[in-house]
């Protein structure tokens, strides 16, 4: 198993996301400058269900691969939904197991203020939140996989509307094959050393897709709910 703190954090993150059988993608990207990135390769982790629980095939190898990519200067990501095989496109995702929103926080908006608003109890509580270096990834895990992608897209669009004031990224909303950052590997968007990523909130909340979509649609945030107070 893992032998250092970075791999321990990555292991905890992988187990949170890859909590159902399937082929789960880890992907490395090399930054070319600004927002431009190029693929460095993927590692596919096969998770199977047994009577004793989930088995993560080649897990140590996956952790070593992620560590090596991070040490080489790449940025490391994890697919938020399982693949049917070793492919990264939408058609390779037969069922969804998570809803998520990528928040690029407005200038001057603090991480702590955003987390306080996200976890205030007004609306569904996230399953976990990742500090992505310059923003937050907010994840709502499902209690079972769902093939109902129409309802999933409804939930995703509701998340964007709900968190519009926090800079919710519409581009990722309806992409079930989306990859988000794997902790603790650095976001190198602004300089080579980068900013480490981290899980900053975790709960035991899991949702049925139908219930989550319905609750989000009923509870779309008022435009000013998440605006910072007194400039903080």
CSV table of C-alpha atoms in Angstrom, one decimal:
chain,number,residue,atom,x,y,z
A,1,UNK,CA,0.0,0.0,0.0
A,2,UNK,CA,1.0,3.7,0.0
A,3,UNK,CA,4.1,4.8,1.8
A,4,UNK,CA,3.9,8.6,1.9
A,5,UNK,CA,1.4,11.3,2.8
A,6,UNK,CA,0.8,12.3,-0.8
A,7,UNK,CA,-0.2,8.8,-1.8
A,8,UNK,CA,-2.3,8.4,1.4
A,9,UNK,CA,-4.3,11.5,0.3
A,10,UNK,CA,-4.6,10.2,-3.3
A,11,UNK,CA,-5.8,6.9,-2.0
A,12,UNK,CA,-8.5,8.4,0.2
A,13,UNK,CA,-9.7,10.5,-2.8
A,14,UNK,CA,-9.7,7.5,-5.1
A,15,UNK,CA,-11.7,5.5,-2.7
A,16,UNK,CA,-14.3,8.3,-2.3
A,17,UNK,CA,-14.8,8.7,-6.0
A,18,UNK,CA,-14.4,5.1,-7.2
A,19,UNK,CA,-16.9,3.6,-4.8
A,20,UNK,CA,-18.6,1.4,-7.4
A,21,UNK,CA,-17.4,-1.3,-9.8
A,22,UNK,CA,-16.1,-0.1,-13.1
A,23,UNK,CA,-13.0,1.2,-14.9
A,24,UNK,CA,-11.8,4.4,-13.3
A,25,UNK,CA,-9.5,6.8,-15.2
A,26,UNK,CA,-6.6,8.7,-13.8
A,27,UNK,CA,-5.2,11.1,-16.3
A,28,UNK,CA,-2.0,13.2,-16.4
A,29,UNK,CA,-1.8,16.5,-18.3
A,30,UNK,CA,1.2,18.7,-19.0
A,31,UNK,CA,0.7,22.4,-19.0
A,32,UNK,CA,1.9,24.2,-22.1
A,33,UNK,CA,1.2,27.7,-20.8
A,34,UNK,CA,-1.8,29.5,-19.4
A,35,UNK,CA,-4.9,27.2,-19.8
A,36,UNK,CA,-3.3,25.1,-22.6
A,37,UNK,CA,-2.6,21.5,-21.7
A,38,UNK,CA,-1.6,18.3,-23.4
A,39,UNK,CA,-2.2,14.7,-22.5
A,40,UNK,CA,0.6,12.7,-20.8
A,41,UNK,CA,-1.3,9.5,-20.6
A,42,UNK,CA,-3.9,7.7,-18.5
A,43,UNK,CA,-4.0,4.9,-16.0
A,44,UNK,CA,-7.2,2.8,-15.7
A,45,UNK,CA,-8.0,1.3,-12.3
A,46,UNK,CA,-10.4,-1.7,-12.5
A,47,UNK,CA,-12.7,-1.9,-9.5
A,48,UNK,CA,-14.7,-5.1,-9.1
A,49,UNK,CA,-17.4,-6.1,-6.5
A,50,UNK,CA,-17.0,-9.3,-4.4
A,51,UNK,CA,-18.8,-10.7,-1.4
A,52,UNK,CA,-16.1,-9.2,0.7
A,53,UNK,CA,-16.4,-5.8,-0.8
A,54,UNK,CA,-14.7,-3.8,-3.6
A,55,UNK,CA,-11.4,-5.0,-5.0
A,56,UNK,CA,-9.1,-2.3,-6.6
A,57,UNK,CA,-6.9,-4.0,-9.1
A,58,UNK,CA,-3.3,-2.6,-9.4
A,59,UNK,CA,-4.1,0.1,-6.8
A,60,UNK,CA,-0.4,0.4,-5.7
A,61,UNK,CA,0.6,0.7,-9.3
A,62,UNK,CA,-2.0,3.5,-9.8
A,63,UNK,CA,-0.7,5.4,-6.8
A,64,UNK,CA,2.9,5.1,-8.0
A,65,UNK,CA,1.9,6.2,-11.5
A,66,UNK,CA,0.1,9.3,-10.1
A,67,UNK,CA,3.1,10.1,-7.9
A,68,UNK,CA,5.6,9.8,-10.7
A,69,UNK,CA,3.4,12.0,-12.9
A,70,UNK,CA,3.2,14.7,-10.2
A,71,UNK,CA,7.0,14.6,-9.6
A,72,UNK,CA,7.6,15.0,-13.4
A,73,UNK,CA,5.6,18.3,-13.4
A,74,UNK,CA,2.4,16.9,-14.8
A,75,UNK,CA,-1.1,17.7,-13.3
A,76,UNK,CA,-3.1,14.7,-12.2
A,77,UNK,CA,-6.9,14.2,-12.5
A,78,UNK,CA,-9.5,11.5,-11.9
A,79,UNK,CA,-12.6,10.7,-13.9
A,80,UNK,CA,-15.8,11.5,-11.9
A,81,UNK,CA,-17.8,8.6,-13.4
A,82,UNK,CA,-16.7,5.1,-14.3
A,83,UNK,CA,-15.9,4.0,-17.8
A,84,UNK,CA,-17.0,0.8,-19.5
A,85,UNK,CA,-13.4,0.3,-20.7
A,86,UNK,CA,-10.2,2.1,-21.3
A,87,UNK,CA,-11.6,5.2,-22.9
A,88,UNK,CA,-12.2,8.8,-21.9
A,89,UNK,CA,-15.1,10.0,-24.0
A,90,UNK,CA,-18.8,10.3,-23.0
A,91,UNK,CA,-19.9,7.2,-24.8
A,92,UNK,CA,-17.6,5.2,-22.6
A,93,UNK,CA,-19.6,6.2,-19.5
A,94,UNK,CA,-22.6,3.9,-19.2
A,95,UNK,CA,-23.8,5.1,-15.8
A,96,UNK,CA,-23.2,8.1,-13.6
A,97,UNK,CA,-22.2,7.9,-9.9
A,98,UNK,CA,-21.6,11.5,-9.0
A,99,UNK,CA,-22.9,15.1,-9.6
A,100,UNK,CA,-20.3,17.9,-9.4
A,101,UNK,CA,-19.7,21.5,-10.0
A,102,UNK,CA,-16.3,23.3,-10.7
A,103,UNK,CA,-16.2,26.7,-9.0
A,104,UNK,CA,-13.7,29.3,-10.3
A,105,UNK,CA,-14.2,31.8,-7.4
A,106,UNK,CA,-14.6,35.5,-8.2
A,107,UNK,CA,-11.7,37.8,-7.5
A,108,UNK,CA,-11.4,38.5,-3.8
A,109,UNK,CA,-13.8,35.7,-2.7
A,110,UNK,CA,-12.2,33.6,0.0
A,111,UNK,CA,-12.1,29.8,0.1
A,112,UNK,CA,-13.4,29.8,3.7
A,113,UNK,CA,-16.3,32.0,2.9
A,114,UNK,CA,-17.3,29.8,0.0
A,115,UNK,CA,-17.0,26.6,2.0
A,116,UNK,CA,-19.1,28.1,4.8
A,117,UNK,CA,-21.9,28.9,2.3
A,118,UNK,CA,-21.7,25.5,0.6
A,119,UNK,CA,-22.0,23.6,3.9
A,120,UNK,CA,-24.5,25.9,5.7
A,121,UNK,CA,-27.3,23.4,5.4
A,122,UNK,CA,-29.3,25.4,2.9
A,123,UNK,CA,-29.8,22.8,0.2
A,124,UNK,CA,-28.1,19.4,-0.2
A,125,UNK,CA,-24.9,19.0,1.7
A,126,UNK,CA,-21.9,18.0,-0.5
A,127,UNK,CA,-20.4,14.6,-0.1
A,128,UNK,CA,-16.9,16.3,-0.3
A,129,UNK,CA,-15.2,19.4,-1.5
A,130,UNK,CA,-11.8,19.7,-3.1
A,131,UNK,CA,-9.7,22.9,-2.9
A,132,UNK,CA,-8.5,22.8,-6.6
A,133,UNK,CA,-5.8,25.4,-6.2
A,134,UNK,CA,-7.7,28.4,-7.4
A,135,UNK,CA,-11.3,27.3,-6.7
A,136,UNK,CA,-13.4,24.4,-5.4
A,137,UNK,CA,-14.7,21.2,-6.8
A,138,UNK,CA,-18.0,20.3,-5.1
A,139,UNK,CA,-19.1,16.7,-5.3
A,140,UNK,CA,-22.4,15.0,-4.6
A,141,UNK,CA,-22.0,11.2,-4.6
A,142,UNK,CA,-24.9,9.0,-5.6
A,143,UNK,CA,-26.0,6.0,-3.5
A,144,UNK,CA,-26.1,3.8,-6.6
A,145,UNK,CA,-25.2,4.1,-10.3
A,146,UNK,CA,-27.8,5.5,-12.6
A,147,UNK,CA,-28.2,5.3,-16.4
A,148,UNK,CA,-30.6,8.2,-16.4
A,149,UNK,CA,-28.4,10.8,-18.0
A,150,UNK,CA,-31.3,13.1,-18.7
A,151,UNK,CA,-32.0,13.5,-15.0
A,152,UNK,CA,-28.2,13.7,-14.3
A,153,UNK,CA,-28.0,16.6,-16.8
A,154,UNK,CA,-30.9,18.3,-15.1
A,155,UNK,CA,-29.1,18.1,-11.7
A,156,UNK,CA,-25.9,19.3,-13.3
A,157,UNK,CA,-27.5,22.4,-14.8
A,158,UNK,CA,-29.3,23.1,-11.5
A,159,UNK,CA,-25.9,23.1,-9.7
A,160,UNK,CA,-24.6,25.7,-12.2
A,161,UNK,CA,-27.6,27.9,-11.6
A,162,UNK,CA,-27.4,27.5,-7.9
A,163,UNK,CA,-23.7,28.4,-7.7
A,164,UNK,CA,-23.5,31.0,-10.5
A,165,UNK,CA,-22.4,33.7,-8.0
A,166,UNK,CA,-19.4,31.4,-7.1
A,167,UNK,CA,-18.2,31.2,-10.6
A,168,UNK,CA,-19.7,27.8,-11.6
A,169,UNK,CA,-18.2,26.6,-14.8
A,170,UNK,CA,-20.9,25.8,-17.4
A,171,UNK,CA,-18.5,24.0,-19.7
A,172,UNK,CA,-18.2,20.9,-17.4
A,173,UNK,CA,-21.8,20.7,-16.4
A,174,UNK,CA,-23.1,18.1,-18.9
A,175,UNK,CA,-19.9,16.2,-19.5
A,176,UNK,CA,-20.2,12.8,-17.7
A,177,UNK,CA,-16.7,11.9,-18.8
A,178,UNK,CA,-15.2,15.0,-17.0
A,179,UNK,CA,-12.0,14.7,-15.1
A,180,UNK,CA,-11.3,16.8,-12.0
A,181,UNK,CA,-8.2,17.2,-9.9
A,182,UNK,CA,-6.8,14.3,-7.9
A,183,UNK,CA,-5.4,15.4,-4.5
A,184,UNK,CA,-2.8,16.3,-3.5
A,185,UNK,CA,-1.2,17.0,-6.9
A,186,UNK,CA,-0.5,20.6,-7.7
A,187,UNK,CA,-2.4,23.0,-9.9
A,188,UNK,CA,0.3,24.6,-12.0
A,189,UNK,CA,-1.9,27.1,-13.8
A,190,UNK,CA,0.1,30.2,-12.7
A,191,UNK,CA,3.6,29.0,-11.9
A,192,UNK,CA,5.6,25.7,-12.3
A,193,UNK,CA,5.7,24.8,-8.6
A,194,UNK,CA,1.9,25.1,-8.4
A,195,UNK,CA,-0.5,25.0,-5.5
A,196,UNK,CA,-1.3,21.6,-3.9
A,197,UNK,CA,-4.9,20.4,-3.9
A,198,UNK,CA,-6.7,19.0,-0.9
A,199,UNK,CA,-10.0,17.7,0.3
A,200,UNK,CA,-11.3,20.4,2.6
A,201,UNK,CA,-14.7,19.0,3.5
A,202,UNK,CA,-16.2,15.6,3.7
A,203,UNK,CA,-19.6,14.2,4.8
A,204,UNK,CA,-21.4,10.9,4.8
A,205,UNK,CA,-24.2,12.2,2.5
A,206,UNK,CA,-25.1,10.1,-0.5
A,207,UNK,CA,-28.1,10.8,-2.8
A,208,UNK,CA,-30.4,9.1,-5.2
A,209,UNK,CA,-30.1,10.9,-8.5
A,210,UNK,CA,-33.9,11.6,-8.7
A,211,UNK,CA,-34.0,13.0,-5.2
A,212,UNK,CA,-30.9,15.2,-5.7
A,213,UNK,CA,-32.1,16.6,-9.0
A,214,UNK,CA,-35.5,17.4,-7.5
A,215,UNK,CA,-34.0,19.1,-4.5
A,216,UNK,CA,-31.6,21.1,-6.5
A,217,UNK,CA,-34.3,22.2,-8.9
A,218,UNK,CA,-36.6,23.4,-6.0
A,219,UNK,CA,-33.7,25.1,-4.2
A,220,UNK,CA,-31.9,27.1,-6.8
A,221,UNK,CA,-30.0,29.8,-4.9
A,222,UNK,CA,-31.0,33.4,-4.9
A,223,UNK,CA,-28.4,35.4,-7.0
A,224,UNK,CA,-26.9,37.1,-3.9
A,225,UNK,CA,-26.9,34.1,-1.5
A,226,UNK,CA,-23.2,33.4,-2.0
A,227,UNK,CA,-21.9,36.9,-2.5
A,228,UNK,CA,-19.1,37.9,0.0
A,229,UNK,CA,-19.9,40.1,2.9
A,230,UNK,CA,-17.9,43.2,3.7
A,231,UNK,CA,-15.4,42.4,0.9
A,232,UNK,CA,-14.4,39.0,2.5
